[in-house]
Amino acid sequence: DAGITQSPRYKITETGRQVTLMCHQTWSHSYMFWYRQDLGHGLRLIYYSAAADITDKGEVPDGYVVSRSKTENFPLTLESATRSQTSVYFCASTHPSTGELFFGEGSRLTVL
Amino acid sequence: QQQVKQSPQSLIVQKGGISIINCAYENTAFDYFPWYQQFPGKGPALLIAIRPDVSEKKEGRFTISFNKSAKQFSLHIMDSQPGDSATYFCAASTTGRRALTFGSGTRLQVQP
């Protein structure tokens, strides 16, 4: 049971570059989420998706773009990376019956 | 806007002691209150959850206490063990909106 796979696990990039973080789930869960984790802020919601082709903004969406053409994939793109986007990014999906949120292992992004 | 406030930021407990982490929320529409546990380098994982129709829920050494009138809930870890050393997040959500709002996290260290 692979669950949620995120790639890359580690990424270093430069200010102004475009970066895409990939997320793949094997359960066919409808809801998927992107959170960022920063010390002192906990986990903050960036974007979420209720189903393929349906996405919505979370608490901190500025500077990010998402798409969901297939149920199992939910990529997150930083169109022009900034240093403030240095963070650990977690993808998650929700079990349809229990509401439990399952997280991937995270993608650590450093923007120089 | 921090809708879920968590304290303390860090906690050191001796093996066998009781660890207590507190959270307060503002949105009275919240009706699902989970706690997540996160080990270094891993994504958060559901530990225990409660809905506001009960004041307490216990699972093994872990107990959630819920006070609806005060808009507060807490996690108690009885007989704390070194293996419990992790970061703990409280969270909240409303029925129909699957996205969780997380607290800022508590780093727990259980000393042997």
XYZ file of C-alpha atoms in Angstrom:
224
model
C 0.000 0.000 0.000
C 2.028 2.949 -1.298
C -0.394 5.613 -0.074
C 0.847 9.073 -0.924
C 4.124 9.597 -2.744
C 5.755 12.987 -3.001
C 8.629 13.961 -5.265
C 11.200 15.289 -5.091
C 11.879 14.785 -1.375
C 14.534 17.483 -1.421
C 14.947 20.403 -3.798
C 17.241 23.423 -3.881
C 16.404 26.157 -6.339
C 17.068 29.820 -6.948
C 14.825 32.839 -6.630
C 12.680 33.343 -9.716
C 12.784 29.763 -10.962
C 9.707 27.636 -11.473
C 9.408 24.551 -9.311
C 6.834 21.766 -9.395
C 6.263 19.410 -6.501
C 4.525 16.185 -7.409
C 1.975 14.247 -5.390
C 0.520 10.860 -6.269
C -1.990 8.809 -4.256
C -2.958 5.206 -4.803
C -6.293 5.178 -2.953
C -8.482 7.202 -5.338
C -9.446 9.540 -2.478
C -11.484 12.462 -3.738
C -10.031 15.176 -1.511
C -6.382 16.164 -1.739
C -4.476 18.956 -0.029
C -1.212 20.844 -0.042
C 0.117 22.174 3.254
C 3.329 23.956 4.078
C 5.048 23.490 7.419
C 7.107 26.255 8.981
C 8.452 26.520 12.504
C 6.018 28.405 14.698
C 3.218 28.250 12.141
C 2.317 24.600 12.159
C 0.734 23.376 8.955
C -0.948 25.935 6.743
C -3.242 25.019 3.884
C -2.138 26.235 0.460
C -4.681 24.657 -1.900
C -7.069 21.761 -1.869
C -9.082 19.785 -4.368
C -12.422 18.044 -3.916
C -12.135 16.057 -7.150
C -10.481 16.085 -10.555
C -10.706 19.553 -12.124
C -11.999 21.098 -8.871
C -9.539 23.141 -6.818
C -9.850 25.861 -4.206
C -7.596 28.237 -2.308
C -6.556 27.662 1.253
C -5.033 30.009 3.800
C -1.777 30.869 1.955
C -2.293 30.417 -1.834
C -0.310 33.397 -3.157
C 2.595 32.387 -5.390
C 1.316 28.843 -5.921
C -0.625 27.130 -8.705
C -2.264 23.704 -8.638
C -3.954 21.446 -11.127
C -5.748 18.142 -10.917
C -6.434 16.541 -14.269
C -6.455 13.030 -12.753
C -7.820 11.940 -9.380
C -4.518 10.409 -8.306
C -2.224 13.356 -9.049
C -2.133 16.820 -7.494
C 0.989 18.795 -8.476
C 1.907 22.084 -6.809
C 3.803 24.680 -8.859
C 5.713 27.680 -7.625
C 5.719 29.865 -10.716
C 8.529 32.169 -9.563
C 10.070 30.918 -6.346
C 10.846 33.344 -3.528
C 12.938 32.841 -0.396
C 9.795 33.021 1.736
C 8.651 29.820 0.030
C 11.494 27.877 1.620
C 9.545 25.300 3.592
C 8.530 21.680 3.934
C 5.543 20.894 1.751
C 3.117 18.102 2.576
C 0.556 16.568 0.298
C -2.404 14.815 1.915
C -5.643 13.079 1.071
C -8.770 12.356 3.095
C -10.314 8.957 3.695
C -13.864 9.288 2.318
C -15.552 7.605 5.292
C -13.513 8.501 8.366
C -12.264 11.944 7.365
C -8.778 10.958 8.464
C -6.081 12.926 6.700
C -3.194 10.856 5.322
C 0.049 12.701 4.651
C 2.965 12.058 2.358
C 6.490 12.234 3.736
C 7.028 15.793 2.605
C 9.145 17.727 0.123
C 11.794 19.983 1.617
C 12.295 23.015 -0.633
C 15.072 25.543 -0.232
C 14.999 28.738 -2.288
C 18.340 30.539 -2.408
C -5.627 34.769 11.526
C -4.890 31.821 13.766
C -8.112 29.965 14.374
C -6.551 27.230 16.504
C -4.084 28.256 19.200
C -1.840 25.588 20.686
C 0.344 25.619 23.789
C 2.970 25.038 24.947
C 5.397 25.313 22.054
C 7.679 22.748 23.677
C 7.386 20.360 26.588
C 9.859 18.213 28.488
C 8.471 15.374 30.594
C 10.112 12.598 32.547
C 9.417 9.000 31.598
C 6.238 7.842 33.295
C 4.885 11.367 33.678
C 1.804 12.986 32.170
C 2.136 15.186 29.094
C -0.593 17.785 28.579
C -1.019 19.883 25.452
C -3.775 22.465 25.123
C -5.629 23.985 22.198
C -8.232 26.711 21.912
C -10.364 27.496 18.900
C -12.439 30.445 17.761
C -14.774 29.085 15.101
C -17.878 27.670 16.803
C -18.736 25.811 13.587
C -15.804 23.440 14.097
C -17.125 19.962 14.839
C -14.162 17.651 14.400
C -11.024 17.866 16.534
C -8.132 15.509 15.754
C -4.634 15.300 17.122
C -1.737 14.407 14.842
C 1.675 13.059 15.792
C 4.759 13.755 13.692
C 8.191 12.179 13.930
C 11.244 13.871 12.354
C 11.383 13.430 8.592
C 7.868 12.016 8.413
C 4.434 13.327 7.646
C 1.925 13.806 10.482
C -0.258 10.822 11.351
C -3.631 10.748 13.086
C -3.355 9.906 16.776
C -6.849 10.393 18.157
C -9.912 12.497 17.338
C -13.091 13.709 19.023
C -16.401 15.253 18.037
C -18.155 17.767 20.324
C -20.964 15.429 21.367
C -18.626 13.867 23.958
C -16.382 15.509 26.568
C -13.659 12.893 26.636
C -12.219 10.155 24.459
C -9.567 7.682 25.516
C -7.441 5.384 23.399
C -4.789 3.553 25.352
C -2.500 6.102 27.029
C -3.919 8.987 24.978
C -6.972 11.005 26.081
C -8.684 14.000 24.531
C -10.626 16.262 26.883
C -13.098 18.615 25.226
C -14.768 21.696 26.729
C -17.294 23.079 24.281
C -18.319 26.110 26.349
C -14.706 27.214 26.761
C -13.850 26.291 23.157
C -10.854 24.317 24.349
C -9.559 20.795 23.976
C -6.477 19.072 25.246
C -4.373 15.966 24.757
C -3.198 13.999 27.773
C -0.507 11.364 27.396
C -0.370 9.142 30.448
C 2.763 7.203 31.431
C 4.771 9.114 28.807
C 7.515 7.106 27.115
C 10.660 8.162 25.217
C 9.020 6.769 22.073
C 6.319 9.437 22.461
C 8.923 12.128 21.747
C 7.533 13.851 18.661
C 5.723 16.977 17.543
C 2.000 17.035 18.239
C -0.541 19.101 16.340
C -4.128 19.785 17.256
C -6.517 20.567 14.432
C -10.146 21.364 13.721
C -12.560 21.302 10.826
C -16.226 21.658 9.992
C -18.499 19.021 8.500
C -18.466 19.340 4.737
C -15.156 21.179 4.591
C -12.549 18.477 4.730
C -9.606 20.842 5.142
C -8.142 20.867 8.646
C -6.956 24.014 10.403
C -3.888 23.137 12.455
C -2.387 24.560 15.616
C 1.259 25.627 15.626
C 2.528 22.374 17.135
C 4.128 21.206 20.393
C 7.493 19.525 20.465
C 7.438 16.883 23.204
C 10.584 15.379 24.666
C 10.225 12.496 27.094
C 13.420 11.997 29.040
C 14.374 8.468 30.134
